[in-house]
mmCIF file with all atom_site columns, C-alpha atoms in Angstrom:
data_model
loop_
_atom_site.group_PDB
_atom_site.id
_atom_site.type_symbol
_atom_site.label_atom_id
_atom_site.label_alt_id
_atom_site.label_comp_id
_atom_site.label_asym_id
_atom_site.label_entity_id
_atom_site.label_seq_id
_atom_site.pdbx_PDB_ins_code
_atom_site.Cartn_x
_atom_site.Cartn_y
_atom_site.Cartn_z
_atom_site.occupancy
_atom_site.B_iso_or_equiv
_atom_site.pdbx_formal_charge
_atom_site.auth_seq_id
_atom_site.auth_comp_id
_atom_site.auth_asym_id
_atom_site.auth_atom_id
_atom_site.pdbx_PDB_model_num
ATOM 1  C CA . UNK A 1 1  ? 107.646 112.165 95.439  1.00 53.00 ? 1  UNK A CA 1
ATOM 2  C CA . UNK A 1 2  ? 108.052 108.808 97.166  1.00 52.00 ? 2  UNK A CA 1
ATOM 3  C CA . UNK A 1 3  ? 109.500 105.939 95.163  1.00 54.00 ? 3  UNK A CA 1
ATOM 4  C CA . UNK A 1 4  ? 107.394 102.826 95.731  1.00 58.00 ? 4  UNK A CA 1
ATOM 5  C CA . UNK A 1 5  ? 108.391 99.317  94.684  1.00 54.00 ? 5  UNK A CA 1
ATOM 6  C CA . UNK A 1 6  ? 106.026 98.563  91.824  1.00 54.00 ? 6  UNK A CA 1
ATOM 7  C CA . UNK A 1 7  ? 106.745 94.823  91.945  1.00 65.00 ? 7  UNK A CA 1
ATOM 8  C CA . UNK A 1 8  ? 104.271 94.126  94.740  1.00 90.00 ? 8  UNK A CA 1
ATOM 9  C CA . UNK A 1 9  ? 100.639 94.867  93.829  1.00 95.00 ? 9  UNK A CA 1
ATOM 10 C CA . UNK A 1 10 ? 99.552  94.913  97.475  1.00 95.00 ? 10 UNK A CA 1
ATOM 11 C CA . UNK A 1 11 ? 102.239 97.428  98.440  1.00 95.00 ? 11 UNK A CA 1
ATOM 12 C CA . UNK A 1 12 ? 101.374 99.623  95.499  1.00 96.00 ? 12 UNK A CA 1
ATOM 13 C CA . UNK A 1 13 ? 97.673  99.550  96.400  1.00 97.00 ? 13 UNK A CA 1
ATOM 14 C CA . UNK A 1 14 ? 98.454  100.499 99.998  1.00 96.00 ? 14 UNK A CA 1
ATOM 15 C CA . UNK A 1 15 ? 100.680 103.337 98.802  1.00 97.00 ? 15 UNK A CA 1
ATOM 16 C CA . UNK A 1 16 ? 97.864  104.510 96.517  1.00 98.00 ? 16 UNK A CA 1
ATOM 17 C CA . UNK A 1 17 ? 95.510  104.446 99.503  1.00 97.00 ? 17 UNK A CA 1
ATOM 18 C CA . UNK A 1 18 ? 97.953  106.623 101.390 1.00 97.00 ? 18 UNK A CA 1
ATOM 19 C CA . UNK A 1 19 ? 97.930  109.056 98.496  1.00 98.00 ? 19 UNK A CA 1
ATOM 20 C CA . UNK A 1 20 ? 94.100  109.042 98.429  1.00 97.00 ? 20 UNK A CA 1
ATOM 21 C CA . UNK A 1 21 ? 93.797  109.584 102.177 1.00 96.00 ? 21 UNK A CA 1
ATOM 22 C CA . UNK A 1 22 ? 96.279  112.462 102.136 1.00 97.00 ? 22 UNK A CA 1
ATOM 23 C CA . UNK A 1 23 ? 93.605  114.582 100.448 1.00 96.00 ? 23 UNK A CA 1
ATOM 24 C CA . UNK A 1 24 ? 90.183  115.028 102.062 1.00 96.00 ? 24 UNK A CA 1
ATOM 25 C CA . UNK A 1 25 ? 88.399  115.381 98.706  1.00 96.00 ? 25 UNK A CA 1
ATOM 26 C CA . UNK A 1 26 ? 89.890  112.133 97.390  1.00 97.00 ? 26 UNK A CA 1
ATOM 27 C CA . UNK A 1 27 ? 89.164  110.331 100.656 1.00 96.00 ? 27 UNK A CA 1
ATOM 28 C CA . UNK A 1 28 ? 85.555  111.510 100.723 1.00 96.00 ? 28 UNK A CA 1
ATOM 29 C CA . UNK A 1 29 ? 85.068  110.530 97.072  1.00 95.00 ? 29 UNK A CA 1
ATOM 30 C CA . UNK A 1 30 ? 86.520  107.041 97.672  1.00 95.00 ? 30 UNK A CA 1
ATOM 31 C CA . UNK A 1 31 ? 84.150  106.458 100.566 1.00 93.00 ? 31 UNK A CA 1
ATOM 32 C CA . UNK A 1 32 ? 81.161  107.868 98.677  1.00 93.00 ? 32 UNK A CA 1
ATOM 33 C CA . UNK A 1 33 ? 81.765  105.885 95.493  1.00 90.00 ? 33 UNK A CA 1
ATOM 34 C CA . UNK A 1 34 ? 82.488  102.584 97.208  1.00 86.00 ? 34 UNK A CA 1
ATOM 35 C CA . UNK A 1 35 ? 79.878  102.957 99.934  1.00 88.00 ? 35 UNK A CA 1
ATOM 36 C CA . UNK A 1 36 ? 82.382  101.687 102.457 1.00 87.00 ? 36 UNK A CA 1
ATOM 37 C CA . UNK A 1 37 ? 82.746  103.200 105.900 1.00 92.00 ? 37 UNK A CA 1
ATOM 38 C CA . UNK A 1 38 ? 86.127  104.173 107.340 1.00 94.00 ? 38 UNK A CA 1
ATOM 39 C CA . UNK A 1 39 ? 85.718  101.348 109.868 1.00 95.00 ? 39 UNK A CA 1
ATOM 40 C CA . UNK A 1 40 ? 85.063  98.766  107.164 1.00 94.00 ? 40 UNK A CA 1
ATOM 41 C CA . UNK A 1 41 ? 88.027  100.034 105.191 1.00 94.00 ? 41 UNK A CA 1
ATOM 42 C CA . UNK A 1 42 ? 90.271  99.589  108.234 1.00 94.00 ? 42 UNK A CA 1
ATOM 43 C CA . UNK A 1 43 ? 88.893  96.091  108.922 1.00 96.00 ? 43 UNK A CA 1
ATOM 44 C CA . UNK A 1 44 ? 89.236  94.850  105.338 1.00 95.00 ? 44 UNK A CA 1
ATOM 45 C CA . UNK A 1 45 ? 92.369  96.652  104.151 1.00 94.00 ? 45 UNK A CA 1
ATOM 46 C CA . UNK A 1 46 ? 94.303  93.409  103.656 1.00 91.00 ? 46 UNK A CA 1
ATOM 47 C CA . UNK A 1 47 ? 91.711  91.852  101.347 1.00 93.00 ? 47 UNK A CA 1
ATOM 48 C CA . UNK A 1 48 ? 92.582  91.656  97.672  1.00 93.00 ? 48 UNK A CA 1
ATOM 49 C CA . UNK A 1 49 ? 89.125  92.866  96.643  1.00 91.00 ? 49 UNK A CA 1
ATOM 50 C CA . UNK A 1 50 ? 89.577  96.026  98.704  1.00 93.00 ? 50 UNK A CA 1
ATOM 51 C CA . UNK A 1 51 ? 93.084  96.639  97.384  1.00 95.00 ? 51 UNK A CA 1
ATOM 52 C CA . UNK A 1 52 ? 91.817  96.141  93.822  1.00 95.00 ? 52 UNK A CA 1
ATOM 53 C CA . UNK A 1 53 ? 88.960  98.588  94.471  1.00 94.00 ? 53 UNK A CA 1
ATOM 54 C CA . UNK A 1 54 ? 91.432  101.195 95.710  1.00 96.00 ? 54 UNK A CA 1
ATOM 55 C CA . UNK A 1 55 ? 93.429  100.921 92.501  1.00 96.00 ? 55 UNK A CA 1
ATOM 56 C CA . UNK A 1 56 ? 90.258  100.912 90.400  1.00 96.00 ? 56 UNK A CA 1
ATOM 57 C CA . UNK A 1 57 ? 89.286  104.178 92.067  1.00 96.00 ? 57 UNK A CA 1
ATOM 58 C CA . UNK A 1 58 ? 92.607  105.741 91.044  1.00 97.00 ? 58 UNK A CA 1
ATOM 59 C CA . UNK A 1 59 ? 92.406  104.301 87.533  1.00 97.00 ? 59 UNK A CA 1
ATOM 60 C CA . UNK A 1 60 ? 88.879  105.599 86.968  1.00 96.00 ? 60 UNK A CA 1
ATOM 61 C CA . UNK A 1 61 ? 89.976  109.246 86.719  1.00 95.00 ? 61 UNK A CA 1
ATOM 62 C CA . UNK A 1 62 ? 93.020  109.905 84.530  1.00 97.00 ? 62 UNK A CA 1
ATOM 63 C CA . UNK A 1 63 ? 94.155  113.077 86.329  1.00 97.00 ? 63 UNK A CA 1
ATOM 64 C CA . UNK A 1 64 ? 94.154  111.107 89.601  1.00 97.00 ? 64 UNK A CA 1
ATOM 65 C CA . UNK A 1 65 ? 96.005  108.228 87.958  1.00 97.00 ? 65 UNK A CA 1
ATOM 66 C CA . UNK A 1 66 ? 98.753  110.539 86.736  1.00 98.00 ? 66 UNK A CA 1
ATOM 67 C CA . UNK A 1 67 ? 98.975  112.462 90.006  1.00 97.00 ? 67 UNK A CA 1
ATOM 68 C CA . UNK A 1 68 ? 99.077  109.292 92.088  1.00 98.00 ? 68 UNK A CA 1
ATOM 69 C CA . UNK A 1 69 ? 101.700 107.665 89.872  1.00 97.00 ? 69 UNK A CA 1
ATOM 70 C CA . UNK A 1 70 ? 103.837 110.812 90.031  1.00 97.00 ? 70 UNK A CA 1
ATOM 71 C CA . UNK A 1 71 ? 103.507 110.977 93.818  1.00 97.00 ? 71 UNK A CA 1
ATOM 72 C CA . UNK A 1 72 ? 104.496 107.325 94.162  1.00 96.00 ? 72 UNK A CA 1
ATOM 73 C CA . UNK A 1 73 ? 107.343 107.552 91.652  1.00 95.00 ? 73 UNK A CA 1
ATOM 74 C CA . UNK A 1 74 ? 105.958 104.840 89.385  1.00 96.00 ? 74 UNK A CA 1
ATOM 75 C CA . UNK A 1 75 ? 104.620 104.884 85.837  1.00 96.00 ? 75 UNK A CA 1
ATOM 76 C CA . UNK A 1 76 ? 100.807 104.881 85.523  1.00 97.00 ? 76 UNK A CA 1
ATOM 77 C CA . UNK A 1 77 ? 101.106 101.493 83.834  1.00 97.00 ? 77 UNK A CA 1
ATOM 78 C CA . UNK A 1 78 ? 102.413 100.047 87.132  1.00 96.00 ? 78 UNK A CA 1
ATOM 79 C CA . UNK A 1 79 ? 99.125  100.967 88.836  1.00 97.00 ? 79 UNK A CA 1
ATOM 80 C CA . UNK A 1 80 ? 97.183  99.363  85.973  1.00 96.00 ? 80 UNK A CA 1
ATOM 81 C CA . UNK A 1 81 ? 99.309  96.216  86.189  1.00 96.00 ? 81 UNK A CA 1
ATOM 82 C CA . UNK A 1 82 ? 98.872  96.008  89.975  1.00 96.00 ? 82 UNK A CA 1
ATOM 83 C CA . UNK A 1 83 ? 95.112  96.373  89.594  1.00 96.00 ? 83 UNK A CA 1
ATOM 84 C CA . UNK A 1 84 ? 95.056  93.583  87.041  1.00 95.00 ? 84 UNK A CA 1
ATOM 85 C CA . UNK A 1 85 ? 97.045  91.317  89.338  1.00 94.00 ? 85 UNK A CA 1
ATOM 86 C CA . UNK A 1 86 ? 94.758  91.970  92.300  1.00 94.00 ? 86 UNK A CA 1
ATOM 87 C CA . UNK A 1 87 ? 91.451  91.893  90.430  1.00 91.00 ? 87 UNK A CA 1
ATOM 88 C CA . UNK A 1 88 ? 92.085  89.016  88.005  1.00 81.00 ? 88 UNK A CA 1
ATOM 89 C CA . UNK A 1 89 ? 90.778  86.122  90.108  1.00 63.00 ? 89 UNK A CA 1
ATOM 90 C CA . UNK A 1 90 ? 87.843  88.096  91.493  1.00 51.00 ? 90 UNK A CA 1
ATOM 91 C CA . UNK A 1 91 ? 85.819  89.364  88.559  1.00 48.00 ? 91 UNK A CA 1
ATOM 92 C CA . UNK A 1 92 ? 82.540  89.078  90.486  1.00 50.00 ? 92 UNK A CA 1
ATOM 93 C CA . UNK A 1 93 ? 83.791  90.226  93.896  1.00 51.00 ? 93 UNK A CA 1
ATOM 94 C CA . UNK A 1 94 ? 82.677  93.443  95.522  1.00 55.00 ? 94 UNK A CA 1
ATOM 95 C CA . UNK A 1 95 ? 82.878  95.176  98.891  1.00 50.00 ? 95 UNK A CA 1
ATOM 96 C CA . UNK A 1 96 ? 79.968  93.103  100.160 1.00 51.00 ? 96 UNK A CA 1
ATOM 97 C CA . UNK A 1 97 ? 81.647  89.765  99.430  1.00 44.00 ? 97 UNK A CA 1
#
């Protein structure tokens, strides 16, 4: 378990991405569900919409949410809060924005 500072939504999203990419099945599912290529992910990783989408991916499957939170050493609520902070001003945004 790695303890991540849950006060920075961007840092938490990047840590969640690290957790996702550490497992081929999770990584493949993220790419399939978002329709994003690995190249696009690398190019846009600093964008709030992408960081919010990463957290939304984790939040969409409760077992993943719990496993990710445990791996990062944060409560699941911290991932939900980070998602809300990143997604709030962009209700209509998507990968193609």
